[in-house]
């Protein structure tokens, strides 16, 4: 073979490369997995010309997915990443169920109703039989529905009084989850953010009268602030609204965003009044795929009574041969996760949920206590609400590194622990946060403490500042 032929063959063996990313436009199959008659490489951004065996397609997708992180070491996300083998079997058996098709899957629909009534009972609805609720794709959709109900109730009251409805606003903490920003953007509602501060770390009713007026559709209280995991005191917020009503006559209701705390507080803080025991609370949402312990793709929203959900938000539809009401934003959506939630209610019971959530809280309190002992850090909170806590770099400790550098050092060991700026007037403050979920054992937590100490020791030995600023970690909700 000539040198030219060798170069030509070598060049032909290299797949084409994207000029912008430098990444190959094709994926090559390991010869061990190639089957006779099949191509050994496939395009990655268009459908291939021909078929391949399922084993081949599986191997390609399987190999690519190995590049993802280890879910057990991801302490950035609130989303559950583990269920037992029986749940996995049930998931596989019911993956084809369409939640909206209540004619074909009436038992799944019945189980959905059982679930939200169970949740209404957990949240101390005066009468779960008179409440109304629904499953959703996640807590974001549940929040959207809660916000829509608040807006529609406000519009109806304003029209009945002959008043304009063109300037609705919603009052919430500056540390609110991004889904509420989306809600206000998508549904033309002014977002009024009450800034958090060192003195007021959450929305606690302080200065609320400066933000509430006749155009306020409601106030959002968060049970487990995304940035830090702290509860917002719903009773205290309600008391502030009572004073506002006494002074102005404005009767402003509360939606509780219990994305995480909604499935923690009923078990770990049973005496805490944050739910329907507080009269101003008309709706509550939660994420079943967080501390509800279900695989991703499920949320719940419940209204105190059917009257608290405006009837004109409920569509009476005929679909796939069936006749049913619908008031979710999504139409076709998976039913498997609903069955998984019911499985967990039966499998764990109240005592089982308590023990699972308590185990996570114990690990969070252990981790926060160990981090509090380290001279480099100062805790923002300790994880005694939901099992989530945050800390900051102690002032004056070092000019050579930041929490972003620590996050990068821990990533070398596989740990994903984000660092990010706090919102609004605390934007110059960087914190680091750990979310403890089911699956982070005490043994793993002890290994994490060792890795944090080693990373801090390494950074503290630096004789000059780390070059440049590490790109801020992605903020994971």
PDB file of N, CA and C in Angstrom, residues 204-268:
ATOM      1  N   UNK A 204     -41.582  36.078  55.646  1.00  0.00           N
ATOM      2  CA  UNK A 204     -42.118  35.818  56.985  1.00  0.00           C
ATOM      3  C   UNK A 204     -43.222  36.790  57.389  1.00  0.00           C
ATOM      4  N   UNK A 205     -43.728  37.556  56.418  1.00  0.00           N
ATOM      5  CA  UNK A 205     -44.784  38.524  56.712  1.00  0.00           C
ATOM      6  C   UNK A 205     -44.261  39.921  56.946  1.00  0.00           C
ATOM      7  N   UNK A 206     -42.955  40.059  57.090  1.00  0.00           N
ATOM      8  CA  UNK A 206     -42.367  41.376  57.338  1.00  0.00           C
ATOM      9  C   UNK A 206     -42.582  42.292  56.139  1.00  0.00           C
ATOM     10  N   UNK A 207     -43.126  43.482  56.381  1.00  0.00           N
ATOM     11  CA  UNK A 207     -43.353  44.494  55.337  1.00  0.00           C
ATOM     12  C   UNK A 207     -44.309  44.027  54.244  1.00  0.00           C
ATOM     13  N   UNK A 208     -45.109  43.001  54.515  1.00  0.00           N
ATOM     14  CA  UNK A 208     -45.988  42.468  53.472  1.00  0.00           C
ATOM     15  C   UNK A 208     -46.989  43.516  52.992  1.00  0.00           C
ATOM     16  N   UNK A 209     -47.376  44.428  53.875  1.00  0.00           N
ATOM     17  CA  UNK A 209     -48.352  45.459  53.497  1.00  0.00           C
ATOM     18  C   UNK A 209     -47.826  46.381  52.398  1.00  0.00           C
ATOM     19  N   UNK A 210     -46.505  46.409  52.192  1.00  0.00           N
ATOM     20  CA  UNK A 210     -45.931  47.246  51.131  1.00  0.00           C
ATOM     21  C   UNK A 210     -46.107  46.612  49.750  1.00  0.00           C
ATOM     22  N   UNK A 211     -46.454  45.342  49.714  1.00  0.00           N
ATOM     23  CA  UNK A 211     -46.531  44.621  48.440  1.00  0.00           C
ATOM     24  C   UNK A 211     -47.955  44.211  48.063  1.00  0.00           C
ATOM     25  N   UNK A 212     -48.830  44.119  49.038  1.00  0.00           N
ATOM     26  CA  UNK A 212     -50.199  43.658  48.793  1.00  0.00           C
ATOM     27  C   UNK A 212     -51.110  44.849  48.527  1.00  0.00           C
ATOM     28  N   UNK A 213     -51.939  44.728  47.493  1.00  0.00           N
ATOM     29  CA  UNK A 213     -52.950  45.753  47.227  1.00  0.00           C
ATOM     30  C   UNK A 213     -54.186  45.088  46.624  1.00  0.00           C
ATOM     31  N   UNK A 214     -55.119  45.894  46.095  1.00  0.00           N
ATOM     32  CA  UNK A 214     -56.380  45.339  45.594  1.00  0.00           C
ATOM     33  C   UNK A 214     -56.192  44.459  44.362  1.00  0.00           C
ATOM     34  N   UNK A 215     -55.029  44.551  43.721  1.00  0.00           N
ATOM     35  CA  UNK A 215     -54.767  43.729  42.538  1.00  0.00           C
ATOM     36  C   UNK A 215     -53.993  42.445  42.855  1.00  0.00           C
ATOM     37  N   UNK A 216     -53.762  42.183  44.121  1.00  0.00           N
ATOM     38  CA  UNK A 216     -53.023  40.992  44.512  1.00  0.00           C
ATOM     39  C   UNK A 216     -53.926  39.767  44.447  1.00  0.00           C
ATOM     40  N   UNK A 217     -53.540  38.802  43.618  1.00  0.00           N
ATOM     41  CA  UNK A 217     -54.362  37.590  43.467  1.00  0.00           C
ATOM     42  C   UNK A 217     -54.088  36.586  44.577  1.00  0.00           C
ATOM     43  N   UNK A 218     -52.937  36.717  45.231  1.00  0.00           N
ATOM     44  CA  UNK A 218     -52.600  35.801  46.305  1.00  0.00           C
ATOM     45  C   UNK A 218     -51.153  35.960  46.727  1.00  0.00           C
ATOM     46  N   UNK A 219     -50.798  35.235  47.777  1.00  0.00           N
ATOM     47  CA  UNK A 219     -49.421  35.185  48.273  1.00  0.00           C
ATOM     48  C   UNK A 219     -48.962  33.734  48.220  1.00  0.00           C
ATOM     49  N   UNK A 220     -47.746  33.530  47.765  1.00  0.00           N
ATOM     50  CA  UNK A 220     -47.155  32.188  47.721  1.00  0.00           C
ATOM     51  C   UNK A 220     -46.250  32.006  48.936  1.00  0.00           C
ATOM     52  N   UNK A 221     -46.494  30.942  49.680  1.00  0.00           N
ATOM     53  CA  UNK A 221     -45.619  30.567  50.795  1.00  0.00           C
ATOM     54  C   UNK A 221     -44.923  29.263  50.420  1.00  0.00           C
ATOM     55  N   UNK A 222     -43.624  29.191  50.673  1.00  0.00           N
ATOM     56  CA  UNK A 222     -42.839  28.046  50.221  1.00  0.00           C
ATOM     57  C   UNK A 222     -42.450  27.178  51.414  1.00  0.00           C
ATOM     58  N   UNK A 223     -42.781  25.909  51.323  1.00  0.00           N
ATOM     59  CA  UNK A 223     -42.356  24.951  52.348  1.00  0.00           C
ATOM     60  C   UNK A 223     -41.093  24.240  51.841  1.00  0.00           C
ATOM     61  N   UNK A 224     -39.981  24.938  52.027  1.00  0.00           N
ATOM     62  CA  UNK A 224     -38.705  24.416  51.555  1.00  0.00           C
ATOM     63  C   UNK A 224     -38.165  25.267  50.429  1.00  0.00           C
ATOM     64  N   UNK A 225     -37.602  26.439  50.780  1.00  0.00           N
ATOM     65  CA  UNK A 225     -37.065  27.358  49.780  1.00  0.00           C
ATOM     66  C   UNK A 225     -35.972  26.655  48.971  1.00  0.00           C
ATOM     67  N   UNK A 226     -36.041  26.795  47.672  1.00  0.00           N
ATOM     68  CA  UNK A 226     -35.116  26.088  46.788  1.00  0.00           C
ATOM     69  C   UNK A 226     -33.659  26.391  47.099  1.00  0.00           C
ATOM     70  N   UNK A 227     -33.360  27.633  47.418  1.00  0.00           N
ATOM     71  CA  UNK A 227     -31.972  28.028  47.630  1.00  0.00           C
ATOM     72  C   UNK A 227     -31.362  27.382  48.870  1.00  0.00           C
ATOM     73  N   UNK A 228     -32.191  27.209  49.919  1.00  0.00           N
ATOM     74  CA  UNK A 228     -31.626  26.800  51.207  1.00  0.00           C
ATOM     75  C   UNK A 228     -32.377  25.663  51.885  1.00  0.00           C
ATOM     76  N   UNK A 229     -33.616  25.389  51.478  1.00  0.00           N
ATOM     77  CA  UNK A 229     -34.408  24.337  52.112  1.00  0.00           C
ATOM     78  C   UNK A 229     -35.221  24.797  53.307  1.00  0.00           C
ATOM     79  N   UNK A 230     -35.191  26.087  53.649  1.00  0.00           N
ATOM     80  CA  UNK A 230     -35.903  26.572  54.827  1.00  0.00           C
ATOM     81  C   UNK A 230     -37.403  26.710  54.567  1.00  0.00           C
ATOM     82  N   UNK A 231     -38.198  26.471  55.615  1.00  0.00           N
ATOM     83  CA  UNK A 231     -39.639  26.679  55.544  1.00  0.00           C
ATOM     84  C   UNK A 231     -39.959  28.165  55.680  1.00  0.00           C
ATOM     85  N   UNK A 232     -40.977  28.617  54.961  1.00  0.00           N
ATOM     86  CA  UNK A 232     -41.537  29.941  55.211  1.00  0.00           C
ATOM     87  C   UNK A 232     -42.705  29.766  56.184  1.00  0.00           C
ATOM     88  N   UNK A 233     -42.789  30.590  57.232  1.00  0.00           N
ATOM     89  CA  UNK A 233     -43.792  30.408  58.287  1.00  0.00           C
ATOM     90  C   UNK A 233     -45.195  30.806  57.819  1.00  0.00           C
ATOM     91  N   UNK A 234     -45.958  29.828  57.394  1.00  0.00           N
ATOM     92  CA  UNK A 234     -47.266  30.093  56.790  1.00  0.00           C
ATOM     93  C   UNK A 234     -48.198  30.780  57.779  1.00  0.00           C
ATOM     94  N   UNK A 235     -48.202  30.346  59.031  1.00  0.00           N
ATOM     95  CA  UNK A 235     -49.061  30.992  60.041  1.00  0.00           C
ATOM     96  C   UNK A 235     -48.697  32.461  60.215  1.00  0.00           C
ATOM     97  N   UNK A 236     -47.404  32.747  60.204  1.00  0.00           N
ATOM     98  CA  UNK A 236     -46.944  34.128  60.367  1.00  0.00           C
ATOM     99  C   UNK A 236     -47.360  34.981  59.165  1.00  0.00           C
ATOM    100  N   UNK A 237     -47.244  34.411  57.969  1.00  0.00           N
ATOM    101  CA  UNK A 237     -47.672  35.127  56.755  1.00  0.00           C
ATOM    102  C   UNK A 237     -49.176  35.371  56.808  1.00  0.00           C
ATOM    103  N   UNK A 238     -49.923  34.352  57.242  1.00  0.00           N
ATOM    104  CA  UNK A 238     -51.374  34.492  57.351  1.00  0.00           C
ATOM    105  C   UNK A 238     -51.755  35.566  58.360  1.00  0.00           C
ATOM    106  N   UNK A 239     -51.029  35.620  59.481  1.00  0.00           N
ATOM    107  CA  UNK A 239     -51.314  36.639  60.496  1.00  0.00           C
ATOM    108  C   UNK A 239     -51.077  38.046  59.948  1.00  0.00           C
ATOM    109  N   UNK A 240     -50.033  38.201  59.118  1.00  0.00           N
ATOM    110  CA  UNK A 240     -49.774  39.504  58.494  1.00  0.00           C
ATOM    111  C   UNK A 240     -50.910  39.871  57.545  1.00  0.00           C
ATOM    112  N   UNK A 241     -51.429  38.891  56.824  1.00  0.00           N
ATOM    113  CA  UNK A 241     -52.551  39.141  55.918  1.00  0.00           C
ATOM    114  C   UNK A 241     -53.828  39.440  56.698  1.00  0.00           C
ATOM    115  N   UNK A 242     -53.976  38.847  57.886  1.00  0.00           N
ATOM    116  CA  UNK A 242     -55.118  39.187  58.748  1.00  0.00           C
ATOM    117  C   UNK A 242     -55.074  40.658  59.125  1.00  0.00           C
ATOM    118  N   UNK A 243     -53.878  41.136  59.465  1.00  0.00           N
ATOM    119  CA  UNK A 243     -53.744  42.552  59.839  1.00  0.00           C
ATOM    120  C   UNK A 243     -54.027  43.459  58.648  1.00  0.00           C
ATOM    121  N   UNK A 244     -53.570  43.034  57.475  1.00  0.00           N
ATOM    122  CA  UNK A 244     -53.835  43.824  56.265  1.00  0.00           C
ATOM    123  C   UNK A 244     -55.333  43.885  55.988  1.00  0.00           C
ATOM    124  N   UNK A 245     -56.025  42.755  56.175  1.00  0.00           N
ATOM    125  CA  UNK A 245     -57.470  42.743  55.951  1.00  0.00           C
ATOM    126  C   UNK A 245     -58.188  43.639  56.964  1.00  0.00           C
ATOM    127  N   UNK A 246     -57.717  43.612  58.211  1.00  0.00           N
ATOM    128  CA  UNK A 246     -58.337  44.455  59.235  1.00  0.00           C
ATOM    129  C   UNK A 246     -58.173  45.937  58.904  1.00  0.00           C
ATOM    130  N   UNK A 247     -57.043  46.282  58.294  1.00  0.00           N
ATOM    131  CA  UNK A 247     -56.763  47.692  57.982  1.00  0.00           C
ATOM    132  C   UNK A 247     -57.385  48.136  56.659  1.00  0.00           C
ATOM    133  N   UNK A 248     -57.425  47.222  55.667  1.00  0.00           N
ATOM    134  CA  UNK A 248     -57.823  47.636  54.312  1.00  0.00           C
ATOM    135  C   UNK A 248     -59.054  46.920  53.772  1.00  0.00           C
ATOM    136  N   UNK A 249     -59.439  45.818  54.392  1.00  0.00           N
ATOM    137  CA  UNK A 249     -60.563  45.039  53.877  1.00  0.00           C
ATOM    138  C   UNK A 249     -60.168  44.029  52.814  1.00  0.00           C
ATOM    139  N   UNK A 250     -58.884  43.984  52.451  1.00  0.00           N
ATOM    140  CA  UNK A 250     -58.432  43.062  51.405  1.00  0.00           C
ATOM    141  C   UNK A 250     -58.305  41.638  51.965  1.00  0.00           C
ATOM    142  N   UNK A 251     -58.997  40.701  51.350  1.00  0.00           N
ATOM    143  CA  UNK A 251     -58.967  39.303  51.783  1.00  0.00           C
ATOM    144  C   UNK A 251     -58.099  38.519  50.801  1.00  0.00           C
ATOM    145  N   UNK A 252     -56.820  38.380  51.111  1.00  0.00           N
ATOM    146  CA  UNK A 252     -55.851  37.765  50.210  1.00  0.00           C
ATOM    147  C   UNK A 252     -55.569  36.336  50.665  1.00  0.00           C
ATOM    148  N   UNK A 253     -55.673  35.389  49.732  1.00  0.00           N
ATOM    149  CA  UNK A 253     -55.493  33.980  50.045  1.00  0.00           C
ATOM    150  C   UNK A 253     -54.048  33.537  49.795  1.00  0.00           C
ATOM    151  N   UNK A 254     -53.739  32.338  50.295  1.00  0.00           N
ATOM    152  CA  UNK A 254     -52.388  31.796  50.205  1.00  0.00           C
ATOM    153  C   UNK A 254     -52.398  30.494  49.421  1.00  0.00           C
ATOM    154  N   UNK A 255     -51.439  30.372  48.513  1.00  0.00           N
ATOM    155  CA  UNK A 255     -51.116  29.067  47.923  1.00  0.00           C
ATOM    156  C   UNK A 255     -49.798  28.627  48.534  1.00  0.00           C
ATOM    157  N   UNK A 256     -49.768  27.408  49.052  1.00  0.00           N
ATOM    158  CA  UNK A 256     -48.535  26.877  49.627  1.00  0.00           C
ATOM    159  C   UNK A 256     -47.835  26.017  48.585  1.00  0.00           C
ATOM    160  N   UNK A 257     -46.628  26.427  48.222  1.00  0.00           N
ATOM    161  CA  UNK A 257     -45.779  25.635  47.340  1.00  0.00           C
ATOM    162  C   UNK A 257     -44.999  24.674  48.230  1.00  0.00           C
ATOM    163  N   UNK A 258     -45.524  23.462  48.331  1.00  0.00           N
ATOM    164  CA  UNK A 258     -44.878  22.446  49.158  1.00  0.00           C
ATOM    165  C   UNK A 258     -44.105  21.459  48.322  1.00  0.00           C
ATOM    166  N   UNK A 259     -43.424  21.958  47.288  1.00  0.00           N
ATOM    167  CA  UNK A 259     -42.715  21.082  46.349  1.00  0.00           C
ATOM    168  C   UNK A 259     -41.923  20.006  47.070  1.00  0.00           C
ATOM    169  N   UNK A 260     -41.240  20.407  48.144  1.00  0.00           N
ATOM    170  CA  UNK A 260     -40.467  19.437  48.917  1.00  0.00           C
ATOM    171  C   UNK A 260     -41.082  19.213  50.291  1.00  0.00           C
ATOM    172  N   UNK A 261     -41.375  20.302  51.004  1.00  0.00           N
ATOM    173  CA  UNK A 261     -41.877  20.186  52.365  1.00  0.00           C
ATOM    174  C   UNK A 261     -43.257  19.574  52.480  1.00  0.00           C
ATOM    175  N   UNK A 262     -44.018  19.590  51.388  1.00  0.00           N
ATOM    176  CA  UNK A 262     -45.357  19.021  51.435  1.00  0.00           C
ATOM    177  C   UNK A 262     -45.375  17.542  51.750  1.00  0.00           C
ATOM    178  N   UNK A 263     -44.259  16.845  51.482  1.00  0.00           N
ATOM    179  CA  UNK A 263     -44.164  15.422  51.808  1.00  0.00           C
ATOM    180  C   UNK A 263     -43.140  15.157  52.914  1.00  0.00           C
ATOM    181  N   UNK A 264     -42.684  16.234  53.564  1.00  0.00           N
ATOM    182  CA  UNK A 264     -41.798  16.111  54.723  1.00  0.00           C
ATOM    183  C   UNK A 264     -42.530  16.533  55.989  1.00  0.00           C
ATOM    184  N   UNK A 265     -43.133  17.731  55.981  1.00  0.00           N
ATOM    185  CA  UNK A 265     -43.756  18.284  57.184  1.00  0.00           C
ATOM    186  C   UNK A 265     -44.831  17.387  57.794  1.00  0.00           C
ATOM    187  N   UNK A 266     -45.686  16.705  56.995  1.00  0.00           N
ATOM    188  CA  UNK A 266     -46.706  15.854  57.627  1.00  0.00           C
ATOM    189  C   UNK A 266     -46.113  14.737  58.473  1.00  0.00           C
ATOM    190  N   UNK A 267     -44.869  14.371  58.207  1.00  0.00           N
ATOM    191  CA  UNK A 267     -44.245  13.263  58.918  1.00  0.00           C
ATOM    192  C   UNK A 267     -43.239  13.715  59.973  1.00  0.00           C
ATOM    193  N   UNK A 268     -42.471  14.752  59.682  1.00  0.00           N
ATOM    194  CA  UNK A 268     -41.405  15.165  60.592  1.00  0.00           C
ATOM    195  C   UNK A 268     -41.780  16.353  61.463  1.00  0.00           C
TER     196      UNK A 268
END
